[in-house]
Structures are given as C-alpha cells and as structure tokens.
Short mmCIF file of C-alpha atoms in Angstrom, two decimals:
data_model
loop_
_atom_site.label_atom_id
_atom_site.label_comp_id
_atom_site.label_asym_id
_atom_site.label_seq_id
_atom_site.Cartn_x
_atom_site.Cartn_y
_atom_site.Cartn_z
CA MET A 1 -46.87 71.27 65.78
CA SER A 2 -49.59 68.67 66.28
CA PRO A 3 -50.30 67.09 69.69
CA GLN A 4 -49.41 63.68 68.31
CA ASN A 5 -45.71 64.52 68.61
CA HIS A 6 -45.63 67.30 71.18
CA LEU A 7 -46.87 67.75 74.75
CA TYR A 8 -47.69 71.27 75.89
CA LYS A 9 -47.03 72.85 79.27
CA ALA A 10 -49.40 75.84 79.45
CA CYS A 11 -52.98 76.68 78.54
CA LEU A 12 -54.02 80.22 77.65
CA PHE A 13 -57.66 81.20 77.28
CA ASP A 14 -59.79 83.81 75.62
CA MET A 15 -62.88 84.66 77.71
CA ASP A 16 -65.92 85.97 75.81
CA GLY A 17 -67.83 83.23 74.04
CA LEU A 18 -65.28 80.63 75.13
CA LEU A 19 -65.39 80.56 78.94
CA VAL A 20 -68.48 82.73 79.49
CA ASP A 21 -71.68 83.10 77.49
CA SER A 22 -71.18 86.82 76.97
CA GLU A 23 -71.88 86.81 73.25
CA THR A 24 -75.60 86.44 74.02
CA VAL A 25 -75.40 89.60 76.13
CA TYR A 26 -73.45 91.45 73.45
CA THR A 27 -76.07 90.63 70.83
CA LYS A 28 -78.99 91.54 73.08
CA THR A 29 -77.57 94.91 74.09
CA THR A 30 -76.48 95.79 70.56
CA ASN A 31 -79.97 95.03 69.28
CA LEU A 32 -81.51 97.28 71.94
CA ILE A 33 -79.44 100.19 70.63
CA LEU A 34 -80.22 99.36 67.00
CA GLU A 35 -83.95 99.15 67.79
CA ARG A 36 -83.83 102.66 69.21
CA TYR A 37 -82.83 103.89 65.74
CA ASN A 38 -85.33 101.62 63.93
CA LYS A 39 -82.55 99.45 62.56
CA ASP A 40 -82.70 95.73 61.86
CA PRO A 41 -81.29 93.30 64.45
CA LEU A 42 -77.62 92.42 64.21
CA PRO A 43 -77.11 89.87 61.40
CA LEU A 44 -74.83 86.92 62.00
CA PRO A 45 -72.11 87.95 59.49
CA ILE A 46 -71.73 91.34 61.22
CA LYS A 47 -71.68 89.70 64.64
CA ALA A 48 -68.91 87.41 63.40
CA GLN A 49 -66.83 90.44 62.40
CA MET A 50 -67.23 91.89 65.91
CA MET A 51 -66.25 88.79 67.85
CA GLY A 52 -62.85 88.76 69.49
CA ARG A 53 -62.09 92.41 68.76
CA PRO A 54 -61.56 95.19 71.33
CA GLY A 55 -64.74 97.09 72.22
CA ASP A 56 -64.00 100.16 70.13
CA LYS A 57 -63.18 98.09 67.04
CA ALA A 58 -66.35 96.01 67.47
CA ALA A 59 -68.36 99.23 67.82
CA GLU A 60 -66.90 100.53 64.56
CA VAL A 61 -68.16 97.41 62.78
CA VAL A 62 -71.73 98.02 64.00
CA ILE A 63 -71.70 101.75 63.26
CA ASN A 64 -70.26 101.30 59.77
CA TRP A 65 -72.88 98.66 58.96
CA SER A 66 -75.94 100.31 60.52
CA HIS A 67 -75.08 104.00 59.96
CA ILE A 68 -76.57 104.92 63.33
CA PRO A 69 -75.75 108.53 64.33
CA MET A 70 -73.36 107.68 67.16
CA THR A 71 -69.63 108.04 67.62
CA THR A 72 -67.62 104.98 68.55
CA GLN A 73 -67.20 106.23 72.12
CA GLU A 74 -70.92 107.01 72.46
CA PHE A 75 -71.78 103.50 71.33
CA VAL A 76 -69.26 101.91 73.70
CA ASP A 77 -70.50 104.01 76.64
CA GLU A 78 -74.15 103.20 75.93
CA GLN A 79 -73.44 99.50 75.68
CA GLN A 80 -71.56 99.65 78.96
CA VAL A 81 -74.61 101.06 80.72
CA ILE A 82 -77.02 98.52 79.25
CA ARG A 83 -74.77 95.49 79.69
CA ALA A 84 -74.18 96.21 83.37
CA LYS A 85 -77.73 94.98 83.97
CA PHE A 86 -77.01 91.59 82.43
CA TRP A 87 -73.52 90.54 83.54
CA SER A 88 -74.51 89.09 86.92
CA SER A 89 -76.81 86.55 85.25
CA MET A 90 -74.22 85.41 82.71
CA SER A 91 -73.16 81.75 82.94
CA LEU A 92 -70.02 79.78 82.19
CA MET A 93 -69.87 77.84 78.95
CA PRO A 94 -70.26 74.03 79.11
CA GLY A 95 -67.09 72.35 80.33
CA ALA A 96 -65.30 75.60 81.19
CA GLU A 97 -65.10 75.32 84.97
CA ALA A 98 -64.40 71.59 84.93
CA LEU A 99 -61.46 72.11 82.56
CA LEU A 100 -60.00 74.99 84.56
CA GLN A 101 -60.34 73.03 87.81
CA PHE A 102 -58.67 69.99 86.24
CA LEU A 103 -55.75 72.02 84.90
CA ASN A 104 -55.33 73.62 88.30
CA THR A 105 -55.16 70.25 90.07
CA LYS A 106 -52.49 69.14 87.58
CA ASN A 107 -50.47 72.35 88.13
CA VAL A 108 -50.69 73.28 84.45
CA ASP A 109 -49.75 76.93 83.92
CA MET A 110 -52.75 79.01 82.85
CA ALA A 111 -53.41 82.58 81.73
CA LEU A 112 -56.36 84.61 80.50
CA ALA A 113 -56.05 86.86 77.44
CA THR A 114 -59.28 88.82 76.94
CA SER A 115 -60.09 91.77 74.70
CA SER A 116 -62.49 93.02 77.40
CA ASN A 117 -61.24 96.04 79.32
CA ILE A 118 -60.51 95.66 83.03
CA ALA A 119 -63.84 97.18 84.15
CA ASN A 120 -65.87 94.82 81.96
CA TYR A 121 -63.71 91.86 82.96
CA GLN A 122 -64.45 92.51 86.61
CA MET A 123 -68.18 92.98 86.05
CA LYS A 124 -68.38 89.80 83.98
CA THR A 125 -66.52 87.63 86.48
CA ASN A 126 -67.42 88.94 89.94
CA HIS A 127 -70.05 86.20 90.34
CA LEU A 128 -67.79 83.55 88.79
CA ARG A 129 -64.72 83.91 90.99
CA ASP A 130 -64.43 80.16 91.73
CA ALA A 131 -63.42 79.73 88.10
CA PHE A 132 -61.52 82.95 87.37
CA ASP A 133 -59.51 83.04 90.59
CA LEU A 134 -57.73 79.96 89.22
CA PHE A 135 -55.81 82.27 86.86
CA GLY A 136 -54.26 84.11 89.81
CA ASP A 137 -52.43 87.18 88.52
CA ASN A 138 -52.07 85.75 85.01
CA VAL A 139 -54.77 87.94 83.43
CA ILE A 140 -54.28 90.35 80.52
CA THR A 141 -57.17 92.60 79.46
CA GLY A 142 -57.64 94.53 76.25
CA ASP A 143 -56.79 97.88 77.82
CA ASP A 144 -53.58 96.69 79.45
CA PRO A 145 -50.89 99.38 78.87
CA ARG A 146 -48.43 96.67 77.86
CA ILE A 147 -50.45 96.17 74.66
CA PRO A 148 -49.69 99.07 72.28
CA PRO A 149 -52.65 100.97 70.78
CA GLY A 150 -54.00 99.21 67.72
CA ARG A 151 -52.32 95.91 68.63
CA GLY A 152 -55.34 93.99 69.92
CA LYS A 153 -56.50 90.76 68.28
CA PRO A 154 -55.87 89.66 65.53
CA HIS A 155 -52.35 90.86 66.42
CA PRO A 156 -50.39 88.44 68.67
CA ASP A 157 -49.41 90.89 71.42
CA ILE A 158 -52.03 89.93 74.02
CA TRP A 159 -51.05 86.25 73.94
CA LEU A 160 -47.36 87.02 74.23
CA GLN A 161 -48.02 89.31 77.20
CA ALA A 162 -50.10 86.57 78.83
CA LEU A 163 -47.18 84.18 78.37
CA ASN A 164 -44.88 86.78 79.94
CA LEU A 165 -47.10 86.71 83.04
CA ILE A 166 -46.85 82.93 83.19
CA ASN A 167 -43.07 83.15 82.94
CA GLN A 168 -42.91 85.77 85.68
CA THR A 169 -44.83 83.39 87.93
CA ARG A 170 -42.58 80.50 86.94
CA GLY A 171 -39.51 82.62 87.65
CA LYS A 172 -40.67 83.18 91.22
CA GLN A 173 -40.89 79.40 91.54
CA SER A 174 -37.39 78.91 90.07
CA LEU A 175 -38.88 77.22 87.00
CA PRO A 176 -37.52 77.74 83.46
CA PRO A 177 -39.48 80.02 81.12
CA LEU A 178 -41.84 78.66 78.49
CA SER A 179 -41.92 79.62 74.83
CA PRO A 180 -45.00 80.00 72.58
CA LYS A 181 -44.47 76.49 71.21
CA ASP A 182 -45.08 75.17 74.74
CA CYS A 183 -48.56 76.72 74.82
CA ILE A 184 -52.10 75.90 73.79
CA ALA A 185 -54.37 78.89 73.16
CA PHE A 186 -58.13 78.37 73.37
CA GLU A 187 -60.25 80.67 71.22
CA ASP A 188 -63.78 80.97 69.83
CA SER A 189 -63.38 83.84 67.34
CA VAL A 190 -61.60 83.98 63.99
CA PRO A 191 -59.60 87.14 64.91
CA GLY A 192 -58.56 85.35 68.09
CA VAL A 193 -57.47 82.25 66.20
CA LYS A 194 -55.37 84.35 63.84
CA SER A 195 -53.93 86.22 66.83
CA ALA A 196 -52.87 83.08 68.68
CA LYS A 197 -51.43 81.49 65.54
CA ALA A 198 -49.41 84.65 64.92
CA ALA A 199 -48.08 84.31 68.47
CA GLY A 200 -46.72 80.87 67.56
CA MET A 201 -49.04 78.87 69.82
CA HIS A 202 -51.05 75.74 69.12
CA VAL A 203 -54.72 76.75 68.86
CA ILE A 204 -57.86 74.98 69.95
CA TRP A 205 -60.70 76.73 68.13
CA VAL A 206 -64.11 76.34 69.81
CA PRO A 207 -66.50 78.37 67.63
CA ASP A 208 -70.22 78.93 67.93
CA ALA A 209 -71.82 76.46 65.51
CA ALA A 210 -73.73 79.18 63.65
CA ILE A 211 -70.58 81.30 63.30
CA LEU A 212 -68.64 78.28 62.03
CA ASN A 213 -71.00 77.96 59.07
CA LEU A 214 -70.04 81.47 57.96
CA PHE A 215 -66.37 80.49 57.71
CA HIS A 216 -66.84 77.19 55.91
CA ASP A 217 -64.82 78.43 52.93
CA GLN A 218 -61.94 79.45 55.23
CA LEU A 219 -61.65 76.18 57.15
CA LYS A 220 -58.62 74.98 55.18
CA GLU A 221 -56.88 78.26 55.97
CA LEU A 222 -57.81 78.28 59.66
CA VAL A 223 -57.63 74.59 60.60
CA ASP A 224 -54.18 73.15 60.00
CA ASP A 225 -51.26 71.63 61.90
CA GLN A 226 -51.30 74.66 64.21
CA CYS A 227 -55.06 74.82 64.80
CA GLU A 228 -57.68 72.22 65.68
CA LEU A 229 -61.45 72.51 65.77
CA LEU A 230 -63.61 71.41 68.71
CA MET A 231 -67.31 72.17 69.13
CA ASN A 232 -67.13 72.64 72.91
CA LEU A 233 -64.62 72.55 75.75
CA GLU A 234 -65.98 69.21 76.93
CA GLU A 235 -64.39 67.61 73.85
CA PHE A 236 -60.88 68.63 74.92
CA GLN A 237 -58.79 65.64 76.08
CA PRO A 238 -55.97 66.91 78.33
CA LYS A 239 -53.99 63.67 78.27
CA LYS A 240 -53.65 63.97 74.50
CA TYR A 241 -52.02 67.39 74.75
CA LEU A 242 -50.52 68.14 78.15
CA SER A 243 -47.37 67.09 79.92
CA GLY A 244 -48.31 65.78 83.36
CA ALA A 245 -52.05 65.43 82.66
#
C-alpha cells in the first residue's frame, strides 16, 4: 500500500549498511583474509550477495567464490577477531541519528531487526548508544532463539519477531497491537528488502549506489507499490508516511 493513501504507525530498521557504515568494515576484513591466501579482493557482485545475510551464510558466499581452505566457522571466527579492531571507529550513516531522534520525539514505535548476532551487535553499537538506546528493548538479532535455524533474511521471520516486540511494549501501555501493514521497514540489502516485503510491510530501500547498479535489471521486481527507493535516510519525509509526524 503506497503512502499516498495510508499512514504508518511503526518504523523497523535493519542496521548494517543502513544505520551504521559497517559494510566498509566487512569488506576490509574480508579482503585481509583473502589476501592471506593470495586471492583477489572481494568483487562487488559477491559483496552484494553477502549483504543482509546472517554471518554464516555470508561466509559461505565468500568461501564458495574464493575456494579458500577454511570452514564456514573458521572464516566467521577469524573475521570476528579482525573486525573487533575496527568497530569502535565505525560511524552512523548520514541522517540515521536525526531520523531516530525525530521518531522518538514523535512517539513513533521503533524496532531494530539485524542479522548481526548479539555479540557483534553490542560491539558495533557500544560507542553509538545515544542512537541505539532509542530502540529500548525492541531489538532482534540474527541469533535470537525465536528465529528458527535457516529462517534469517530473506525469510520474513526477523521482521515479524521485531513487530512482536513492539506489540509487547504497546500491550504494557494498554495500546492496541499493530499489524505488518502498519509498519515501514527500512533496508539497504536486496535479501532484506525481500524479507520485509514477505513480512507484509511497506519497504523503504536505501541501497549503496554501487550495489544499486548491479540490480538495475531487477528494479521493476523490487520497487513497486510495496517498496520505494531512496538514496539516503535524509531523503525520508516522515510527514508523508507517518501518523502523528
């Protein structure tokens, strides 16, 4: 349903590449491992396949492409060690904190739905608590036990669980529950877009410009009445979409 004839009541967010500039760190650390095995740097089409997926699934993409002699778990563990050195210098994406602060002042329900596991989520956000504390308890990570194995993005489960958290909070405030059609989901990756659309939410797709070029032939499939394309979060106009904004 387009915003021209519907006002939404909740905003749900992906994290990596949307709210925080973690994709730069992912690429840098992946290339360090590839270099160790005399492999070429990560090409953009392979990076695009990794984006938005749980860590083990993203690792499988790299290993299958590069044929490096590592198991999925070995790759994930090695990346964890290397990335830990970079997280504290990672910044928010343009417009991210301003949007979250605005939604908070307008009492718009918010939740975070990230494929990162809880340990990585904490390391990525410890120095950015002014922004991420605005989600309160409405945070679902990729390793949450409420998401069945193999049901990460592009499956819809993580978004529906994030909405469940919002409704639990609303219940404590004696407010009626929301349904997926009441929600906007913000995403930067194609698997994430497909995931949120499958959950029945309206999607704001904010892709990296270079990644967008790779999916030019899929734009008609991805961008439709249920999904809109913005080039950054600063382009989002709350009054166009949100009840009470």
